[in-house]
PDB file of C-alpha atoms in Angstrom:
ATOM      1  CA  UNK A   1      -3.396 -23.577  23.239  1.00 71.00           C
ATOM      2  CA  UNK A   2      -3.961 -21.565  26.270  1.00 87.00           C
ATOM      3  CA  UNK A   3      -4.091 -17.812  25.747  1.00 95.00           C
ATOM      4  CA  UNK A   4      -1.299 -15.528  27.011  1.00 98.00           C
ATOM      5  CA  UNK A   5      -1.933 -13.556  30.030  1.00 98.00           C
ATOM      6  CA  UNK A   6      -1.023  -9.741  29.959  1.00 98.00           C
ATOM      7  CA  UNK A   7      -1.131  -8.011  33.335  1.00 98.00           C
ATOM      8  CA  UNK A   8      -1.195  -4.211  33.541  1.00 98.00           C
ATOM      9  CA  UNK A   9      -0.158  -2.843  36.976  1.00 98.00           C
ATOM     10  CA  UNK A  10      -1.704   0.422  36.789  1.00 97.00           C
ATOM     11  CA  UNK A  11      -4.986   1.010  35.139  1.00 97.00           C
ATOM     12  CA  UNK A  12      -4.692   4.817  34.407  1.00 95.00           C
ATOM     13  CA  UNK A  13      -4.829   6.368  30.939  1.00 95.00           C
ATOM     14  CA  UNK A  14      -1.395   4.631  29.579  1.00 96.00           C
ATOM     15  CA  UNK A  15      -2.156   1.234  30.974  1.00 97.00           C
ATOM     16  CA  UNK A  16      -5.810   1.088  29.607  1.00 98.00           C
ATOM     17  CA  UNK A  17      -4.806   2.726  26.493  1.00 98.00           C
ATOM     18  CA  UNK A  18      -2.152  -0.277  25.888  1.00 98.00           C
ATOM     19  CA  UNK A  19      -4.584  -2.685  27.495  1.00 98.00           C
ATOM     20  CA  UNK A  20      -7.179  -1.821  24.798  1.00 98.00           C
ATOM     21  CA  UNK A  21      -4.820  -2.294  22.140  1.00 98.00           C
ATOM     22  CA  UNK A  22      -3.978  -5.850  23.127  1.00 98.00           C
ATOM     23  CA  UNK A  23      -7.440  -6.489  23.571  1.00 98.00           C
ATOM     24  CA  UNK A  24      -8.260  -5.523  20.229  1.00 98.00           C
ATOM     25  CA  UNK A  25      -5.538  -7.455  18.516  1.00 97.00           C
ATOM     26  CA  UNK A  26      -6.392 -10.559  20.807  1.00 97.00           C
ATOM     27  CA  UNK A  27      -2.979 -10.689  21.818  1.00 98.00           C
ATOM     28  CA  UNK A  28      -4.291 -12.498  25.280  1.00 98.00           C
ATOM     29  CA  UNK A  29      -6.448 -12.172  28.479  1.00 98.00           C
ATOM     30  CA  UNK A  30      -6.332  -8.921  30.172  1.00 98.00           C
ATOM     31  CA  UNK A  31      -5.703  -8.047  33.786  1.00 98.00           C
ATOM     32  CA  UNK A  32      -6.209  -4.677  34.928  1.00 98.00           C
ATOM     33  CA  UNK A  33      -4.830  -3.935  38.436  1.00 98.00           C
ATOM     34  CA  UNK A  34      -4.892  -0.559  40.369  1.00 98.00           C
ATOM     35  CA  UNK A  35      -5.187   0.658  43.847  1.00 97.00           C
ATOM     36  CA  UNK A  36      -8.386   2.860  43.180  1.00 97.00           C
ATOM     37  CA  UNK A  37     -11.191   0.628  43.864  1.00 98.00           C
ATOM     38  CA  UNK A  38     -13.660   0.674  41.143  1.00 98.00           C
ATOM     39  CA  UNK A  39     -11.366   2.035  38.082  1.00 98.00           C
ATOM     40  CA  UNK A  40      -9.832  -1.345  37.089  1.00 98.00           C
ATOM     41  CA  UNK A  41     -13.070  -3.382  37.584  1.00 98.00           C
ATOM     42  CA  UNK A  42     -14.992  -0.415  35.615  1.00 98.00           C
ATOM     43  CA  UNK A  43     -12.519  -0.173  32.786  1.00 98.00           C
ATOM     44  CA  UNK A  44     -12.418  -4.034  32.406  1.00 98.00           C
ATOM     45  CA  UNK A  45     -16.188  -4.533  32.373  1.00 98.00           C
ATOM     46  CA  UNK A  46     -16.515  -1.961  29.813  1.00 98.00           C
ATOM     47  CA  UNK A  47     -13.954  -3.337  27.526  1.00 98.00           C
ATOM     48  CA  UNK A  48     -15.227  -6.759  28.028  1.00 98.00           C
ATOM     49  CA  UNK A  49     -18.688  -5.454  26.769  1.00 98.00           C
ATOM     50  CA  UNK A  50     -17.314  -4.397  23.450  1.00 98.00           C
ATOM     51  CA  UNK A  51     -16.110  -7.748  22.700  1.00 98.00           C
ATOM     52  CA  UNK A  52     -19.390  -9.074  21.101  1.00 97.00           C
ATOM     53  CA  UNK A  53     -19.316  -6.122  18.769  1.00 98.00           C
ATOM     54  CA  UNK A  54     -15.898  -6.891  17.539  1.00 96.00           C
ATOM     55  CA  UNK A  55     -16.010 -10.866  17.951  1.00 97.00           C
ATOM     56  CA  UNK A  56     -13.179 -10.828  20.359  1.00 97.00           C
ATOM     57  CA  UNK A  57     -12.868 -13.742  22.648  1.00 96.00           C
ATOM     58  CA  UNK A  58     -10.485 -12.821  25.210  1.00 97.00           C
ATOM     59  CA  UNK A  59     -11.195 -12.508  28.961  1.00 97.00           C
ATOM     60  CA  UNK A  60     -10.682  -9.142  30.651  1.00 98.00           C
ATOM     61  CA  UNK A  61     -10.877  -8.686  34.410  1.00 98.00           C
ATOM     62  CA  UNK A  62      -9.881  -5.892  36.857  1.00 98.00           C
ATOM     63  CA  UNK A  63      -9.421  -5.329  40.455  1.00 98.00           C
ATOM     64  CA  UNK A  64      -7.403  -4.029  43.330  1.00 98.00           C
ATOM     65  CA  UNK A  65      -5.931  -7.339  44.506  1.00 98.00           C
ATOM     66  CA  UNK A  66      -2.289  -7.734  43.288  1.00 98.00           C
ATOM     67  CA  UNK A  67      -2.989 -11.327  43.221  1.00 98.00           C
ATOM     68  CA  UNK A  68      -4.638 -11.002  39.943  1.00 98.00           C
ATOM     69  CA  UNK A  69      -1.464 -10.772  38.199  1.00 98.00           C
ATOM     70  CA  UNK A  70      -0.751 -14.498  39.136  1.00 98.00           C
ATOM     71  CA  UNK A  71       1.018 -16.543  36.493  1.00 98.00           C
ATOM     72  CA  UNK A  72       1.152 -13.384  33.688  1.00 98.00           C
ATOM     73  CA  UNK A  73       3.337 -13.790  31.009  1.00 98.00           C
ATOM     74  CA  UNK A  74       3.996 -10.362  30.524  1.00 98.00           C
ATOM     75  CA  UNK A  75       3.483  -7.481  33.168  1.00 98.00           C
ATOM     76  CA  UNK A  76       3.085  -3.659  31.914  1.00 98.00           C
ATOM     77  CA  UNK A  77       4.045  -1.358  34.886  1.00 98.00           C
ATOM     78  CA  UNK A  78       2.545   2.101  34.882  1.00 96.00           C
ATOM     79  CA  UNK A  79       1.656   2.528  38.394  1.00 96.00           C
ATOM     80  CA  UNK A  80       3.058   5.516  40.120  1.00 92.00           C
ATOM     81  CA  UNK A  81       2.375   9.339  40.272  1.00 86.00           C
ATOM     82  CA  UNK A  82       2.163  11.042  36.736  1.00 71.00           C
ATOM     83  CA  UNK A  83       4.074  14.102  35.937  1.00 67.00           C
ATOM     84  CA  UNK A  84       2.434  17.236  36.524  1.00 67.00           C
ATOM     85  CA  UNK A  85       2.889  20.839  35.027  1.00 67.00           C
ATOM     86  CA  UNK A  86       5.914  22.182  36.482  1.00 72.00           C
ATOM     87  CA  UNK A  87       7.223  18.866  37.577  1.00 64.00           C
ATOM     88  CA  UNK A  88      10.365  17.271  36.038  1.00 61.00           C
ATOM     89  CA  UNK A  89      10.767  13.801  35.773  1.00 57.00           C
ATOM     90  CA  UNK A  90      13.545  13.964  38.554  1.00 62.00           C
ATOM     91  CA  UNK A  91      10.723  15.271  40.988  1.00 69.00           C
ATOM     92  CA  UNK A  92       8.885  11.981  40.728  1.00 75.00           C
ATOM     93  CA  UNK A  93      11.928   9.831  42.253  1.00 87.00           C
ATOM     94  CA  UNK A  94      10.811   9.629  45.702  1.00 84.00           C
ATOM     95  CA  UNK A  95       7.249   8.692  45.344  1.00 87.00           C
ATOM     96  CA  UNK A  96       7.950   6.225  42.591  1.00 94.00           C
ATOM     97  CA  UNK A  97      10.853   4.507  43.770  1.00 94.00           C
ATOM     98  CA  UNK A  98       8.721   3.340  46.709  1.00 92.00           C
ATOM     99  CA  UNK A  99       5.983   2.240  44.041  1.00 95.00           C
ATOM    100  CA  UNK A 100       8.401   0.113  42.236  1.00 97.00           C
ATOM    101  CA  UNK A 101       9.672  -1.523  45.335  1.00 96.00           C
ATOM    102  CA  UNK A 102       6.199  -2.798  46.172  1.00 97.00           C
ATOM    103  CA  UNK A 103       5.455  -3.533  42.553  1.00 98.00           C
ATOM    104  CA  UNK A 104       8.697  -5.512  41.867  1.00 98.00           C
ATOM    105  CA  UNK A 105       8.038  -7.407  44.991  1.00 98.00           C
ATOM    106  CA  UNK A 106       4.600  -8.519  43.806  1.00 98.00           C
ATOM    107  CA  UNK A 107       5.898  -9.368  40.474  1.00 98.00           C
ATOM    108  CA  UNK A 108       8.697 -11.545  42.031  1.00 98.00           C
ATOM    109  CA  UNK A 109       5.869 -13.415  43.857  1.00 98.00           C
ATOM    110  CA  UNK A 110       2.854 -13.684  41.578  1.00 98.00           C
ATOM    111  CA  UNK A 111       4.410 -13.446  38.341  1.00 98.00           C
ATOM    112  CA  UNK A 112       8.008 -14.854  38.604  1.00 98.00           C
ATOM    113  CA  UNK A 113       7.857 -15.916  34.441  1.00 98.00           C
ATOM    114  CA  UNK A 114       6.654 -12.732  33.122  1.00 98.00           C
ATOM    115  CA  UNK A 115       8.468 -10.376  30.870  1.00 98.00           C
ATOM    116  CA  UNK A 116       8.383  -6.712  32.407  1.00 98.00           C
ATOM    117  CA  UNK A 117       7.744  -3.600  30.296  1.00 98.00           C
ATOM    118  CA  UNK A 118       8.186  -0.369  32.700  1.00 98.00           C
ATOM    119  CA  UNK A 119       6.771   3.102  31.775  1.00 96.00           C
ATOM    120  CA  UNK A 120       6.742   4.716  35.182  1.00 93.00           C
ATOM    121  CA  UNK A 121       9.141   7.893  35.216  1.00 88.00           C
ATOM    122  CA  UNK A 122      11.675   8.811  35.781  1.00 89.00           C
ATOM    123  CA  UNK A 123      11.820   5.812  33.357  1.00 92.00           C
ATOM    124  CA  UNK A 124      15.453   5.025  33.708  1.00 93.00           C
ATOM    125  CA  UNK A 125      15.641   4.859  37.143  1.00 94.00           C
ATOM    126  CA  UNK A 126      12.458   3.095  37.928  1.00 95.00           C
ATOM    127  CA  UNK A 127      13.302   0.210  35.735  1.00 97.00           C
ATOM    128  CA  UNK A 128      16.361  -0.056  37.440  1.00 97.00           C
ATOM    129  CA  UNK A 129      14.857  -0.442  40.916  1.00 97.00           C
ATOM    130  CA  UNK A 130      12.417  -3.001  39.404  1.00 98.00           C
ATOM    131  CA  UNK A 131      15.205  -5.059  38.030  1.00 98.00           C
ATOM    132  CA  UNK A 132      16.870  -4.881  41.483  1.00 98.00           C
ATOM    133  CA  UNK A 133      13.784  -5.901  43.501  1.00 98.00           C
ATOM    134  CA  UNK A 134      12.766  -8.767  41.275  1.00 98.00           C
ATOM    135  CA  UNK A 135      16.144  -9.944  40.445  1.00 98.00           C
ATOM    136  CA  UNK A 136      15.144 -10.694  36.886  1.00 98.00           C
ATOM    137  CA  UNK A 137      17.658 -11.354  34.405  1.00 98.00           C
ATOM    138  CA  UNK A 138      18.528  -8.496  31.850  1.00 98.00           C
ATOM    139  CA  UNK A 139      16.424 -10.292  29.172  1.00 98.00           C
ATOM    140  CA  UNK A 140      13.421 -10.095  30.938  1.00 98.00           C
ATOM    141  CA  UNK A 141      13.059  -6.337  31.817  1.00 98.00           C
ATOM    142  CA  UNK A 142      12.927  -3.419  29.881  1.00 98.00           C
ATOM    143  CA  UNK A 143      11.717   0.106  29.890  1.00 97.00           C
ATOM    144  CA  UNK A 144       9.632   1.586  27.128  1.00 96.00           C
ATOM    145  CA  UNK A 145      11.096   5.054  26.174  1.00 90.00           C
ATOM    146  CA  UNK A 146      12.695   5.118  22.815  1.00 95.00           C
ATOM    147  CA  UNK A 147       9.613   3.556  20.786  1.00 97.00           C
ATOM    148  CA  UNK A 148       7.553   6.856  21.909  1.00 97.00           C
ATOM    149  CA  UNK A 149      10.451   9.204  21.518  1.00 96.00           C
ATOM    150  CA  UNK A 150      11.266   7.838  18.116  1.00 97.00           C
ATOM    151  CA  UNK A 151       7.592   8.015  17.056  1.00 97.00           C
ATOM    152  CA  UNK A 152       7.456  11.694  18.030  1.00 97.00           C
ATOM    153  CA  UNK A 153      10.545  12.405  16.013  1.00 97.00           C
ATOM    154  CA  UNK A 154       8.933  10.734  12.919  1.00 98.00           C
ATOM    155  CA  UNK A 155       5.681  12.541  13.528  1.00 98.00           C
ATOM    156  CA  UNK A 156       7.410  15.806  13.379  1.00 98.00           C
ATOM    157  CA  UNK A 157       9.566  14.863  10.332  1.00 98.00           C
ATOM    158  CA  UNK A 158       6.830  13.647   8.413  1.00 98.00           C
ATOM    159  CA  UNK A 159       4.679  16.757   9.140  1.00 98.00           C
ATOM    160  CA  UNK A 160       7.553  18.916   8.048  1.00 98.00           C
ATOM    161  CA  UNK A 161       8.285  17.182   4.792  1.00 98.00           C
ATOM    162  CA  UNK A 162       4.581  16.243   4.035  1.00 98.00           C
ATOM    163  CA  UNK A 163       5.231  12.688   3.700  1.00 98.00           C
ATOM    164  CA  UNK A 164       3.776   9.428   5.323  1.00 98.00           C
ATOM    165  CA  UNK A 165       4.992   8.750   8.549  1.00 98.00           C
ATOM    166  CA  UNK A 166       5.729   5.156   7.191  1.00 98.00           C
ATOM    167  CA  UNK A 167       8.235   6.782   4.925  1.00 98.00           C
ATOM    168  CA  UNK A 168      10.309   8.094   7.955  1.00 98.00           C
ATOM    169  CA  UNK A 169      12.465   5.710   9.722  1.00 97.00           C
ATOM    170  CA  UNK A 170      14.171   7.008  12.911  1.00 96.00           C
ATOM    171  CA  UNK A 171      16.028   6.248  16.061  1.00 94.00           C
ATOM    172  CA  UNK A 172      15.849   7.943  19.517  1.00 96.00           C
ATOM    173  CA  UNK A 173      18.657   6.713  21.964  1.00 97.00           C
ATOM    174  CA  UNK A 174      19.969   7.508  25.474  1.00 95.00           C
ATOM    175  CA  UNK A 175      18.028   8.313  28.624  1.00 90.00           C
ATOM    176  CA  UNK A 176      14.425   9.125  28.575  1.00 86.00           C
ATOM    177  CA  UNK A 177      14.755  12.621  29.478  1.00 81.00           C
ATOM    178  CA  UNK A 178      15.422  16.100  28.100  1.00 84.00           C
ATOM    179  CA  UNK A 179      18.818  14.883  26.902  1.00 88.00           C
ATOM    180  CA  UNK A 180      17.869  11.883  24.751  1.00 93.00           C
ATOM    181  CA  UNK A 181      19.590  11.629  21.430  1.00 95.00           C
ATOM    182  CA  UNK A 182      18.079  11.547  17.984  1.00 95.00           C
ATOM    183  CA  UNK A 183      20.526   9.731  15.807  1.00 96.00           C
ATOM    184  CA  UNK A 184      20.685  11.665  12.377  1.00 95.00           C
ATOM    185  CA  UNK A 185      22.805   9.001  11.020  1.00 93.00           C
ATOM    186  CA  UNK A 186      20.036   6.487  11.142  1.00 95.00           C
ATOM    187  CA  UNK A 187      17.184   8.736  10.363  1.00 97.00           C
ATOM    188  CA  UNK A 188      15.910   8.504   6.734  1.00 98.00           C
ATOM    189  CA  UNK A 189      12.925   9.454   4.613  1.00 98.00           C
ATOM    190  CA  UNK A 190      12.211   7.152   1.752  1.00 97.00           C
ATOM    191  CA  UNK A 191      15.733   6.099   2.179  1.00 96.00           C
ATOM    192  CA  UNK A 192      17.307   9.212   1.867  1.00 97.00           C
ATOM    193  CA  UNK A 193      19.359  10.740   4.891  1.00 97.00           C
ATOM    194  CA  UNK A 194      17.270  13.297   6.711  1.00 97.00           C
ATOM    195  CA  UNK A 195      19.934  15.861   6.681  1.00 96.00           C
ATOM    196  CA  UNK A 196      19.769  15.897   2.935  1.00 97.00           C
ATOM    197  CA  UNK A 197      16.149  16.759   3.181  1.00 98.00           C
ATOM    198  CA  UNK A 198      15.905  19.231   6.099  1.00 98.00           C
ATOM    199  CA  UNK A 199      18.234  22.061   6.911  1.00 97.00           C
ATOM    200  CA  UNK A 200      20.389  22.050   9.897  1.00 96.00           C
ATOM    201  CA  UNK A 201      18.776  24.774  11.852  1.00 98.00           C
ATOM    202  CA  UNK A 202      15.220  23.427  11.494  1.00 98.00           C
ATOM    203  CA  UNK A 203      16.313  19.964  12.086  1.00 97.00           C
ATOM    204  CA  UNK A 204      17.632  21.035  15.498  1.00 97.00           C
ATOM    205  CA  UNK A 205      14.479  22.733  16.093  1.00 98.00           C
ATOM    206  CA  UNK A 206      12.584  19.568  15.252  1.00 97.00           C
ATOM    207  CA  UNK A 207      14.940  17.476  17.633  1.00 96.00           C
ATOM    208  CA  UNK A 208      14.448  20.181  20.354  1.00 96.00           C
ATOM    209  CA  UNK A 209      10.630  19.522  19.956  1.00 96.00           C
ATOM    210  CA  UNK A 210      11.283  15.689  20.092  1.00 96.00           C
ATOM    211  CA  UNK A 211      13.177  16.204  23.448  1.00 94.00           C
ATOM    212  CA  UNK A 212      10.354  18.110  24.798  1.00 93.00           C
ATOM    213  CA  UNK A 213       7.482  16.127  23.476  1.00 94.00           C
ATOM    214  CA  UNK A 214       6.317  14.849  26.955  1.00 90.00           C
ATOM    215  CA  UNK A 215       6.362  18.060  28.406  1.00 89.00           C
ATOM    216  CA  UNK A 216       4.480  19.604  25.544  1.00 94.00           C
ATOM    217  CA  UNK A 217       1.743  17.100  25.958  1.00 93.00           C
ATOM    218  CA  UNK A 218       1.734  17.840  29.736  1.00 88.00           C
ATOM    219  CA  UNK A 219       1.395  21.731  29.180  1.00 92.00           C
ATOM    220  CA  UNK A 220      -1.532  21.145  26.797  1.00 96.00           C
ATOM    221  CA  UNK A 221      -3.505  18.465  28.684  1.00 92.00           C
ATOM    222  CA  UNK A 222      -2.142  19.044  32.194  1.00 86.00           C
ATOM    223  CA  UNK A 223      -1.291  15.196  32.190  1.00 85.00           C
ATOM    224  CA  UNK A 224       1.029  12.865  30.794  1.00 85.00           C
ATOM    225  CA  UNK A 225       0.745  11.388  27.183  1.00 91.00           C
ATOM    226  CA  UNK A 226      -1.369   8.390  27.022  1.00 95.00           C
ATOM    227  CA  UNK A 227      -2.279   7.508  23.353  1.00 97.00           C
ATOM    228  CA  UNK A 228       1.139   7.483  22.125  1.00 97.00           C
ATOM    229  CA  UNK A 229       2.941   6.081  25.278  1.00 96.00           C
ATOM    230  CA  UNK A 230       0.507   3.293  25.402  1.00 97.00           C
ATOM    231  CA  UNK A 231       0.719   2.593  21.799  1.00 98.00           C
ATOM    232  CA  UNK A 232       4.669   2.528  21.815  1.00 98.00           C
ATOM    233  CA  UNK A 233       4.199  -0.105  24.719  1.00 98.00           C
ATOM    234  CA  UNK A 234       1.885  -1.930  22.919  1.00 98.00           C
ATOM    235  CA  UNK A 235       4.369  -2.452  20.123  1.00 98.00           C
ATOM    236  CA  UNK A 236       6.762  -4.017  22.509  1.00 98.00           C
ATOM    237  CA  UNK A 237       3.976  -6.287  24.189  1.00 98.00           C
ATOM    238  CA  UNK A 238       3.115  -7.493  20.755  1.00 98.00           C
ATOM    239  CA  UNK A 239       6.808  -7.997  19.624  1.00 98.00           C
ATOM    240  CA  UNK A 240       7.144 -10.276  22.905  1.00 98.00           C
ATOM    241  CA  UNK A 241       3.743 -12.139  22.564  1.00 98.00           C
ATOM    242  CA  UNK A 242       4.113 -12.907  18.855  1.00 98.00           C
ATOM    243  CA  UNK A 243       7.767 -13.669  18.891  1.00 98.00           C
ATOM    244  CA  UNK A 244       8.291 -11.026  16.241  1.00 98.00           C
ATOM    245  CA  UNK A 245      11.981 -10.559  16.773  1.00 98.00           C
ATOM    246  CA  UNK A 246      11.557  -6.930  16.046  1.00 98.00           C
ATOM    247  CA  UNK A 247      14.276  -4.183  16.455  1.00 97.00           C
ATOM    248  CA  UNK A 248      12.885  -1.342  18.835  1.00 97.00           C
ATOM    249  CA  UNK A 249      14.601   1.402  20.768  1.00 97.00           C
ATOM    250  CA  UNK A 250      13.900   0.426  24.366  1.00 97.00           C
ATOM    251  CA  UNK A 251      15.656   1.082  27.709  1.00 97.00           C
ATOM    252  CA  UNK A 252      17.921  -2.000  28.183  1.00 98.00           C
ATOM    253  CA  UNK A 253      20.184  -3.165  30.745  1.00 98.00           C
ATOM    254  CA  UNK A 254      23.796  -2.677  29.265  1.00 98.00           C
ATOM    255  CA  UNK A 255      26.479  -5.153  30.337  1.00 97.00           C
ATOM    256  CA  UNK A 256      29.402  -3.499  28.373  1.00 97.00           C
ATOM    257  CA  UNK A 257      27.499  -2.610  24.981  1.00 97.00           C
ATOM    258  CA  UNK A 258      28.019   0.938  24.022  1.00 97.00           C
ATOM    259  CA  UNK A 259      30.753   0.924  26.565  1.00 96.00           C
ATOM    260  CA  UNK A 260      28.247   1.110  29.039  1.00 97.00           C
ATOM    261  CA  UNK A 261      28.040  -1.474  32.202  1.00 96.00           C
ATOM    262  CA  UNK A 262      25.412  -1.896  34.902  1.00 96.00           C
ATOM    263  CA  UNK A 263      22.805   0.880  33.693  1.00 97.00           C
ATOM    264  CA  UNK A 264      19.730   1.028  31.633  1.00 97.00           C
ATOM    265  CA  UNK A 265      19.700   3.130  28.667  1.00 96.00           C
ATOM    266  CA  UNK A 266      17.790   3.543  25.484  1.00 96.00           C
ATOM    267  CA  UNK A 267      19.440   1.455  22.579  1.00 97.00           C
ATOM    268  CA  UNK A 268      18.210  -0.728  19.864  1.00 97.00           C
ATOM    269  CA  UNK A 269      17.227  -4.437  20.995  1.00 98.00           C
ATOM    270  CA  UNK A 270      15.580  -7.348  19.295  1.00 98.00           C
ATOM    271  CA  UNK A 271      12.444  -8.302  21.308  1.00 98.00           C
ATOM    272  CA  UNK A 272      10.922 -11.552  20.738  1.00 98.00           C
ATOM    273  CA  UNK A 273       9.622 -14.585  22.946  1.00 98.00           C
ATOM    274  CA  UNK A 274      13.053 -14.434  24.796  1.00 98.00           C
ATOM    275  CA  UNK A 275      12.416 -10.982  25.843  1.00 98.00           C
ATOM    276  CA  UNK A 276      15.370  -8.775  25.077  1.00 98.00           C
ATOM    277  CA  UNK A 277      17.105 -11.482  22.920  1.00 98.00           C
ATOM    278  CA  UNK A 278      19.850  -9.080  21.810  1.00 97.00           C
ATOM    279  CA  UNK A 279      21.189  -5.453  22.160  1.00 98.00           C
ATOM    280  CA  UNK A 280      21.985  -4.276  18.653  1.00 98.00           C
ATOM    281  CA  UNK A 281      25.232  -2.090  18.515  1.00 97.00           C
ATOM    282  CA  UNK A 282      25.001   0.529  15.700  1.00 96.00           C
ATOM    283  CA  UNK A 283      28.014   2.683  14.731  1.00 95.00           C
ATOM    284  CA  UNK A 284      27.383   6.227  16.030  1.00 96.00           C
ATOM    285  CA  UNK A 285      29.235   9.318  14.854  1.00 95.00           C
ATOM    286  CA  UNK A 286      31.619  11.026  17.142  1.00 96.00           C
ATOM    287  CA  UNK A 287      29.001  13.644  18.187  1.00 95.00           C
ATOM    288  CA  UNK A 288      26.332  11.198  18.610  1.00 95.00           C
ATOM    289  CA  UNK A 289      28.494   8.998  20.704  1.00 96.00           C
ATOM    290  CA  UNK A 290      29.203  12.110  22.920  1.00 97.00           C
ATOM    291  CA  UNK A 291      25.600  13.095  23.160  1.00 96.00           C
ATOM    292  CA  UNK A 292      24.894   9.491  24.039  1.00 96.00           C
ATOM    293  CA  UNK A 293      27.545   9.246  26.951  1.00 97.00           C
ATOM    294  CA  UNK A 294      26.427  12.470  28.167  1.00 96.00           C
ATOM    295  CA  UNK A 295      22.816  11.250  28.245  1.00 95.00           C
ATOM    296  CA  UNK A 296      24.097   7.896  29.924  1.00 96.00           C
ATOM    297  CA  UNK A 297      25.777  10.031  32.511  1.00 96.00           C
ATOM    298  CA  UNK A 298      22.462  11.899  33.414  1.00 93.00           C
ATOM    299  CA  UNK A 299      21.013   8.212  33.959  1.00 94.00           C
ATOM    300  CA  UNK A 300      24.012   7.465  36.423  1.00 95.00           C
ATOM    301  CA  UNK A 301      23.121  10.624  38.288  1.00 93.00           C
ATOM    302  CA  UNK A 302      19.433   9.890  38.267  1.00 92.00           C
ATOM    303  CA  UNK A 303      19.977   6.355  39.580  1.00 95.00           C
ATOM    304  CA  UNK A 304      22.521   7.718  42.271  1.00 95.00           C
ATOM    305  CA  UNK A 305      19.885  10.528  43.366  1.00 91.00           C
ATOM    306  CA  UNK A 306      17.386   7.675  43.806  1.00 93.00           C
ATOM    307  CA  UNK A 307      19.633   5.535  45.750  1.00 92.00           C
ATOM    308  CA  UNK A 308      20.098   8.536  48.250  1.00 89.00           C
ATOM    309  CA  UNK A 309      16.409   8.949  48.532  1.00 85.00           C
ATOM    310  CA  UNK A 310      15.804   5.254  49.169  1.00 86.00           C
ATOM    311  CA  UNK A 311      18.583   5.375  51.687  1.00 86.00           C
ATOM    312  CA  UNK A 312      17.320   8.448  53.371  1.00 80.00           C
ATOM    313  CA  UNK A 313      13.816   6.609  53.767  1.00 75.00           C
ATOM    314  CA  UNK A 314      15.333   3.704  55.247  1.00 77.00           C
ATOM    315  CA  UNK A 315      17.070   5.460  57.782  1.00 74.00           C
ATOM    316  CA  UNK A 316      13.925   7.399  58.592  1.00 62.00           C
TER     317      UNK A 316
END
C-alpha cells in the first residue's frame, strides 16, 4: 500500500516540529515547503539522514516550489508571520490573510483531496479564509487550537496538584485567543471534578495563565511556541492518517451546533479518515455557555475585521 503524503506549508519551527514527529512515527512521506530558499531543503535532508539510525523508511523532501505538495493527503499550514513581542494575534490579520489566500489557492490546485490543518494566527480568521479560498467542505478543513490550549491547562493543573499529566482530562473551547474558555465541568483529575481539588481563586489564576500561555512563551523566547504547538498539530494529523476517531478540541466550522452558524470555533470533534467526522455537542453550564458565546462573538469581530482589511486591499 502506498504511503500517505503529508505536506507542511511553512517549514519554520512549528511545521518542522510537527513534521519530525510524523517522520519519527512513520506516518507517511514528508514534504516541507517554504519561501526561504535553503531552509526546507536543509531541514528535509537533515531529517532524512537520521532515518538509518532509527530504521525509518519514509521519504522527506523540501523546496520552494509549491508544486511539491501535489497530491498530498494532508496539508499542515503554518506559513505566515509569527507573533512578535507586543504584537496581538489581531495585528497579524493584514499580512496573514494575504498569505492564506495564496496558500488556499495552491492547495485547491495541487492537493484538492487533502485534509487541511491550519495553525497560522489569528487562527479563527485564517482558517476561515482558507476555507473560503479552497471551497473545501467543512469536514476537510480545521484549525489547531484547542489541543494546544487544553494541553497547557492540563500541564498547569498537573503541576499544581503534583500528579501525572495523564491523570488530568481537560477541555478548552471557543476562539483561540485571550477569551478562550476552559470548561471546568469537563475537567477532571483522576476522575474527580477539578473544582473539588483546586480552590476557586487558584483555579482562576491557572485559567488566566492558560489563556495567556502563548504570550508567556513569546515573552520568554521572543518567538511563538513550537514544541507544544507542533505536537498538538501532530496529534490531529495522526488521528486523520490512522483513522483514530479521536475526540479532540479543534477550531471547526459550525453549522448550527452550539447555536453558531457559519463560523469556526473551538469545539470537541471526532477526527478520523473522513476528516472532521462529527461535532460533539457537550452540555455547558450557563456560565460556560455565556463565556463561549462571548468568545465566538470575538471570532465574528475578527473575521469582520479581516474582511475589511481584504476589501481595503482589493480597492487599493
